[in-house]
Amino acid sequence: MNTQIDKTKGGVDRPKQKKPKTTWLYVLVIVAAVLGIVFGFVAPHAAVAMKPLATGFVSLIKMMIVPIIFCTIVLGIGSIAKAATVGKIGGLALGYFIVMSIVALGIGLVVGNIIKPGTGLDVSELLANPAKIPGASDEATDLTDFILGIIPASLVEPFASGNVLPGLFVALLTGFALQGMGSAAEPILKAIGAIQKVVFRILSMIMWVAPIGAFGGLAALIGATGWGGLGSLVSVMVGFYITCALFVFVVLGLILWLVARVNVFSFLKYLGKEFLLILATSSSESALPRLIGKMEHLGVDKAVVGITVPTGYSFNLDGTAIYLTMSSLFIADAMGNPMSIQEQIGLLLFMMIASKGAAGVSGAGIATLAGGLQAARPDLVNGVSIVVGIDRFMSEARALTNFAGNAIATVLVGTWTKEIDHAQVKKVLSGNDPFDEANFDGGH
């Protein structure tokens, strides 16, 4: 990890860490979003003409969906296999992560269906794309046609066509095939890991166009809908914040108390500095070394921490799950074509698998959202352009929720495996044994 906490220890000053480049990207997106909103109100007709800027950005994101899904699913299946081999700890952690991901996705769907922030907005004409999405159809197909449509003409066909479900199908086949090869698959997995780095590097480059997409998307939206559009955007953001808070303090807090008899407010207060660090960087990755150190100090066994925390960072993205489902429903409602219950269930299943590639990479969340929509409802993919502008405003809540979920999971797994010192937990949370900041080196 590159993140270090600036600290003077023994009279020696540590070099101050430079701000990551993504910090400036986030600032640019915020500035572009504000300018887009202002332009939409000042010159609505000209603002609507900015739509191609957002459409172009979404097209760049769609270009990356299948490669991202392929690499992350194949490597993800390998990671699950490795985690499962560590025995009881890995099995419990993975089982818990899967259940909580489904719960988080389900809560996002429930809240999205209740508040319906996009209802009445109707931006379908504004976001209509004359270009046909490969494999998309506006007419419902029967179950047989749908299943047959998942099978590609060849293993490489999804990469050329951009069809998400066939791409997911090929990724799953490849992942399980490599898993069955055992140690012989290691060179191939390393090669796919290298390809994934290239894919995410390209995605990071594309994300520097996000300010342009955010400006165009919000300018066109506000120009066409006025205050109604702005009110809908604020509604979905506020709804998302409230949902994340309820999930952490009510759902996870209740589980934490029932299983480990730990008060969620005292526990999260103990992690206060980590939350501030996440707010500063908009990424829970920055607090990973400190989370490991603090969980061990809390009294959780090193083996439990060493397995649960890193695995959770890839497989336990509660905040991202809530964001994906709520944003999908918002887009569907805003485009005047709400999702049916069957489509929502299909979306949930897809997001359950694909969201595992949205960890720690700038833009991966947007790509996963676009992939889910293209799989469930291809006609809604262009709606991603209206979310790009507000994505930055929700990233902190996603990161904080993800972090809180992983910290709580570590305590729960430690309790289930009886690898936690509850006396130490009480001592630490009561303030009688503070974390030694002076001797913590961030894992270096």
XYZ file of C-alpha atoms in Angstrom:
444
model
C 0.000 0.000 0.000
C 1.205 3.476 -0.843
C -0.822 5.237 1.813
C 1.045 6.454 4.885
C -0.048 8.684 7.721
C 2.259 11.665 8.074
C 3.783 11.338 11.528
C 6.820 12.520 13.398
C 8.417 9.626 15.242
C 11.648 9.825 17.173
C 12.326 13.291 15.800
C 12.246 12.114 12.184
C 9.660 13.500 9.786
C 8.193 11.128 7.279
C 7.963 12.400 3.715
C 4.573 13.839 3.007
C 2.588 11.739 0.599
C 1.495 13.358 -2.634
C -2.173 13.509 -3.392
C -3.200 10.791 -5.839
C -4.046 11.927 -9.336
C -7.603 10.663 -8.911
C -8.155 13.402 -6.314
C -7.754 15.997 -9.049
C -10.021 13.983 -11.316
C -12.737 14.043 -8.660
C -12.331 17.807 -8.278
C -12.646 18.259 -12.041
C -15.810 16.132 -12.121
C -17.385 18.233 -9.356
C -16.486 21.492 -11.100
C -17.784 20.143 -14.417
C -21.016 18.963 -12.763
C -21.645 22.384 -11.197
C -20.876 24.144 -14.486
C -23.201 21.769 -16.330
C -26.059 22.506 -13.930
C -25.509 26.275 -14.188
C -25.277 26.110 -17.979
C -28.481 24.072 -18.094
C -30.389 26.797 -16.264
C -28.756 29.767 -18.037
C -28.963 28.463 -21.621
C -31.318 25.439 -21.695
C -31.533 25.105 -25.479
C -27.771 25.221 -25.936
C -27.344 22.899 -22.957
C -29.513 20.189 -24.511
C -27.135 20.219 -27.479
C -24.367 19.071 -25.112
C -25.907 15.571 -25.007
C -23.319 14.064 -27.454
C -20.579 14.745 -24.887
C -22.291 12.433 -22.414
C -23.206 9.891 -25.100
C -19.581 9.677 -26.215
C -18.384 9.078 -22.660
C -20.954 6.325 -22.116
C -19.846 4.704 -25.384
C -16.262 4.636 -24.112
C -17.443 2.954 -20.904
C -19.513 0.383 -22.839
C -16.412 -0.457 -24.860
C -14.733 -1.653 -21.651
C -17.576 -3.669 -20.102
C -16.903 -7.143 -21.517
C -13.089 -7.066 -20.993
C -13.586 -5.882 -17.389
C -16.201 -8.550 -16.658
C -14.102 -11.300 -18.230
C -10.921 -10.486 -16.307
C -12.570 -9.835 -12.941
C -14.855 -12.881 -13.039
C -12.073 -15.270 -14.092
C -9.694 -13.956 -11.440
C -12.528 -13.717 -8.925
C -13.358 -17.401 -9.237
C -9.687 -18.166 -8.637
C -9.688 -15.927 -5.555
C -12.773 -17.642 -4.166
C -11.081 -21.012 -4.592
C -7.963 -19.811 -2.790
C -9.985 -18.253 0.044
C -12.040 -21.400 0.450
C -8.926 -23.546 0.836
C -7.918 -21.769 4.044
C -10.633 -23.704 5.847
C -13.240 -22.557 8.302
C -12.234 -18.882 8.363
C -12.319 -18.465 4.586
C -15.542 -20.435 4.228
C -17.364 -18.419 6.880
C -16.083 -15.128 5.457
C -17.139 -15.956 1.892
C -20.533 -17.216 2.995
C -21.160 -14.064 5.012
C -20.005 -11.803 2.163
C -22.362 -13.468 -0.303
C -25.333 -13.161 2.052
C -24.643 -9.514 2.903
C -24.110 -8.588 -0.744
C -27.552 -9.994 -1.532
C -29.015 -8.111 1.459
C -27.393 -4.840 0.370
C -28.554 -5.255 -3.224
C -32.044 -6.121 -1.989
C -32.183 -3.066 0.289
C -31.135 -0.862 -2.616
C -33.969 -2.287 -4.707
C -36.532 -1.878 -1.921
C -35.599 1.745 -1.186
C -35.410 2.568 -4.889
C -38.911 1.187 -5.398
C -40.221 3.159 -2.420
C -38.773 6.616 -3.125
C -38.836 6.384 -6.959
C -36.714 9.555 -7.395
C -36.782 9.397 -11.193
C -40.554 9.088 -11.547
C -42.054 11.872 -13.658
C -38.725 13.013 -15.049
C -39.075 11.200 -18.415
C -35.791 11.880 -20.206
C -36.241 8.966 -22.620
C -36.350 11.229 -25.668
C -33.336 13.209 -24.504
C -31.265 10.064 -23.948
C -32.517 8.123 -26.954
C -29.645 6.695 -28.955
C -30.206 6.136 -32.664
C -27.349 3.651 -32.703
C -28.535 0.124 -32.043
C -26.814 -1.699 -29.216
C -25.531 -5.067 -30.410
C -27.780 -7.834 -29.212
C -30.352 -5.417 -27.815
C -34.038 -5.761 -28.480
C -36.899 -3.523 -27.468
C -39.311 -6.449 -27.688
C -39.617 -9.038 -24.985
C -38.371 -12.474 -25.886
C -39.475 -15.752 -24.387
C -37.317 -17.680 -21.942
C -36.000 -20.077 -24.588
C -34.760 -17.268 -26.833
C -33.223 -15.505 -23.841
C -31.265 -18.588 -22.735
C -30.118 -19.400 -26.264
C -29.050 -15.790 -26.686
C -26.590 -16.170 -23.815
C -24.606 -18.769 -25.781
C -22.196 -16.953 -28.133
C -21.306 -18.096 -31.638
C -17.688 -18.459 -30.485
C -15.606 -17.873 -27.380
C -14.338 -14.553 -28.735
C -17.665 -13.306 -30.134
C -18.675 -11.352 -26.969
C -15.472 -9.319 -27.141
C -16.352 -8.203 -30.658
C -20.095 -7.692 -30.186
C -20.034 -6.216 -26.701
C -22.868 -8.492 -25.546
C -22.649 -8.658 -21.763
C -24.447 -11.903 -20.903
C -22.504 -14.027 -23.431
C -19.348 -12.368 -22.104
C -20.318 -13.326 -18.566
C -21.050 -16.874 -19.743
C -17.597 -17.220 -21.357
C -15.946 -15.725 -18.256
C -17.657 -18.230 -15.959
C -16.709 -21.148 -18.210
C -13.104 -19.975 -18.360
C -12.908 -19.365 -14.620
C -14.230 -22.774 -13.637
C -12.086 -24.475 -16.293
C -8.952 -22.833 -14.881
C -10.051 -23.673 -11.362
C -10.254 -27.338 -12.348
C -6.714 -27.250 -13.742
C -5.176 -26.615 -10.326
C -1.584 -25.423 -10.241
C -1.279 -25.785 -14.027
C -3.589 -22.762 -14.368
C -1.300 -20.409 -12.425
C 0.601 -19.076 -15.497
C -2.692 -18.434 -17.302
C -4.180 -16.655 -14.281
C -1.057 -14.508 -14.033
C -1.406 -13.633 -17.724
C -5.068 -12.694 -17.272
C -4.055 -10.652 -14.222
C -1.589 -8.749 -16.412
C -4.298 -8.188 -19.027
C -6.615 -6.938 -16.278
C -4.028 -4.325 -15.315
C -3.966 -3.110 -18.916
C -7.778 -3.051 -19.063
C -8.050 -1.056 -15.843
C -5.286 1.244 -17.032
C -7.317 1.996 -20.152
C -10.391 2.532 -17.974
C -8.432 4.962 -15.802
C -7.448 6.877 -18.934
C -11.072 6.983 -20.078
C -12.141 8.323 -16.673
C -10.221 11.514 -17.374
C -12.954 12.217 -19.924
C -15.542 11.910 -17.118
C -15.623 15.684 -16.446
C -16.668 16.237 -20.064
C -19.299 13.518 -19.805
C -20.561 14.902 -16.491
C -20.827 18.406 -17.921
C -22.655 17.246 -21.036
C -24.986 14.887 -19.181
C -26.035 17.344 -16.472
C -26.257 20.312 -18.836
C -28.556 18.362 -21.174
C -30.619 16.991 -18.271
C -31.138 20.371 -16.574
C -31.663 22.101 -19.907
C -34.473 19.667 -20.733
C -36.068 19.252 -17.296
C -35.096 22.312 -15.238
C -35.630 22.198 -11.491
C -37.413 18.857 -11.757
C -34.221 17.191 -12.963
C -32.110 18.795 -10.244
C -34.638 17.767 -7.594
C -34.562 14.159 -8.809
C -30.762 14.055 -8.658
C -30.781 15.426 -5.121
C -33.469 12.913 -4.139
C -31.489 9.906 -5.326
C -28.333 11.158 -3.582
C -30.094 11.836 -0.273
C -31.933 8.529 -0.540
C -28.621 6.764 -1.108
C -26.975 8.421 1.916
C -29.909 7.527 4.161
C -29.985 3.946 2.874
C -26.250 3.480 3.543
C -26.651 4.910 7.055
C -29.593 2.614 7.825
C -27.695 -0.381 6.459
C -24.630 0.282 8.621
C -26.254 1.436 11.862
C -29.408 -0.685 11.812
C -28.720 -3.846 9.784
C -25.006 -4.319 10.450
C -25.270 -2.744 13.902
C -27.951 -5.219 14.940
C -25.963 -8.192 13.620
C -22.817 -6.948 15.383
C -24.660 -6.682 18.705
C -26.480 -10.000 18.424
C -23.360 -11.961 17.412
C -20.495 -10.215 19.228
C -22.269 -7.987 21.777
C -20.372 -4.989 20.408
C -21.974 -1.546 20.176
C -21.730 -0.317 16.590
C -21.324 3.347 17.600
C -18.377 2.585 19.920
C -16.852 0.349 17.286
C -17.094 2.916 14.477
C -15.782 5.640 16.807
C -12.676 3.481 17.264
C -12.205 3.657 13.479
C -12.758 7.420 13.309
C -9.355 8.322 11.849
C -9.767 5.713 9.133
C -13.106 7.212 8.140
C -11.484 10.642 7.875
C -8.752 9.159 5.706
C -11.386 7.611 3.427
C -13.224 10.937 3.170
C -9.987 12.590 2.109
C -9.220 10.003 -0.579
C -12.738 8.758 -1.541
C -11.391 5.218 -1.418
C -11.573 2.581 1.299
C -8.353 1.098 -0.117
C -6.369 3.913 1.515
C -7.361 2.710 4.992
C -6.620 -0.999 4.422
C -3.274 -1.153 6.278
C -4.704 0.734 9.244
C -7.784 -1.489 9.360
C -5.570 -4.574 9.584
C -3.529 -2.997 12.370
C -6.565 -1.854 14.329
C -8.425 -5.146 14.047
C -5.397 -7.006 15.409
C -5.111 -4.445 18.222
C -8.814 -4.921 18.958
C -8.182 -8.559 19.764
C -9.058 -10.365 16.527
C -6.635 -13.164 15.658
C -4.070 -12.311 12.961
C -5.137 -15.244 10.791
C -8.752 -14.072 10.816
C -7.734 -10.500 10.005
C -5.286 -11.615 7.320
C -7.953 -13.628 5.520
C -11.147 -11.659 6.137
C -10.009 -8.087 5.482
C -8.305 -8.548 2.064
C -11.046 -10.931 0.876
C -13.721 -8.507 2.036
C -12.152 -5.680 0.056
C -12.871 -7.680 -3.103
C -16.077 -9.505 -2.210
C -17.892 -7.429 0.414
C -18.833 -4.152 -1.276
C -22.068 -3.285 0.498
C -22.055 0.424 -0.380
C -21.329 -0.316 -4.030
C -24.167 -2.868 -4.109
C -26.681 -0.334 -2.785
C -25.423 2.260 -5.277
C -25.726 -0.081 -8.258
C -29.337 -1.092 -7.616
C -30.611 2.368 -6.612
C -28.919 4.020 -9.597
C -30.353 1.406 -11.965
C -33.899 1.988 -10.724
C -33.407 5.760 -10.865
C -32.300 5.583 -14.494
C -35.199 3.297 -15.439
C -37.758 5.592 -13.791
C -36.165 8.738 -15.223
C -36.366 7.297 -18.738
C -40.048 6.555 -18.241
C -39.670 2.787 -18.518
C -39.516 1.258 -15.009
C -38.107 -2.217 -14.465
C -40.423 -5.126 -13.825
C -39.875 -7.317 -10.757
C -38.430 -10.054 -12.983
C -35.955 -7.598 -14.522
C -34.983 -6.345 -11.062
C -34.271 -9.900 -9.896
C -32.184 -10.532 -13.006
C -30.327 -7.280 -12.392
C -29.679 -8.290 -8.771
C -28.190 -11.628 -9.829
C -25.956 -9.971 -12.425
C -24.796 -7.262 -10.007
C -24.110 -9.947 -7.403
C -21.469 -11.406 -9.719
C -20.213 -8.351 -11.602
C -19.893 -6.024 -8.605
C -16.885 -8.023 -7.439
C -14.836 -6.180 -10.056
C -15.714 -2.718 -8.719
C -13.158 -2.620 -5.923
C -10.459 0.021 -5.730
C -10.435 1.013 -9.410
C -11.603 4.433 -10.513
C -14.515 4.074 -12.927
C -15.165 0.380 -12.272
C -18.432 1.216 -10.485
C -19.748 3.135 -13.491
C -18.650 0.323 -15.815
C -20.428 -2.262 -13.644
C -23.592 -0.130 -13.608
C -23.502 0.145 -17.397
C -22.859 -3.592 -17.690
C -25.805 -4.455 -15.463
C -28.150 -2.243 -17.436
C -26.910 -3.575 -20.755
C -27.508 -7.124 -19.514
C -30.956 -6.499 -18.008
C -32.257 -3.584 -20.074
C -30.011 -2.447 -22.967
C -32.370 0.439 -23.743
C -31.394 2.077 -20.437
C -27.602 2.107 -20.845
C -27.472 5.713 -22.086
C -29.075 6.755 -18.803
C -25.684 6.211 -17.172
C -24.779 9.663 -18.489
C -27.101 11.360 -15.983
C -25.520 9.433 -13.105
C -21.914 10.247 -14.055
C -22.389 13.833 -12.876
C -23.521 12.828 -9.379
C -21.382 9.692 -9.024
C -18.600 11.664 -7.333
C -21.028 12.973 -4.705
C -21.925 9.414 -3.747
C -18.447 7.895 -3.836
C -17.599 8.810 -0.228
C -20.752 7.129 1.092
C -19.928 4.011 -0.957
C -16.367 3.883 0.371
C -17.403 4.496 3.996
C -20.119 1.823 3.823
C -17.747 -0.688 2.214
C -15.151 -0.020 4.912
C -17.609 -0.266 7.801
C -18.994 -3.512 6.379
C -15.549 -5.096 6.160
C -14.541 -3.971 9.648
C -17.731 -5.401 11.155
C -17.309 -8.616 9.135
C -13.872 -9.127 10.662
C -15.286 -8.992 14.194
C -18.152 -11.317 13.251
C -15.882 -13.935 11.658
C -13.555 -13.728 14.654
C -16.502 -14.338 16.965
C -17.881 -17.263 14.943
C -14.481 -18.947 14.834
C -13.792 -18.097 18.510
C -10.599 -16.327 17.450
C -11.238 -13.027 19.221
C -10.359 -11.742 22.690
C -13.609 -10.194 23.923
C -11.907 -8.823 27.024
C -9.482 -6.937 24.776
C -12.395 -5.688 22.662
C -14.067 -4.165 25.728
C -10.780 -2.708 26.914
C -10.035 -1.072 23.568
C -13.523 0.268 22.871
C -13.781 1.691 26.382
C -10.649 3.738 25.698
C -8.426 1.943 28.223
C -6.050 0.596 25.556
C -5.709 3.180 22.751
C -4.186 2.255 19.410
C -0.458 3.035 19.282
C -0.301 5.576 16.479
C 3.363 6.403 17.086
C 4.565 2.882 16.345
C 2.227 2.110 13.487
C 4.066 2.209 10.174
C 1.167 1.567 7.818
C 2.339 -1.912 6.983
C 5.771 -0.853 5.768
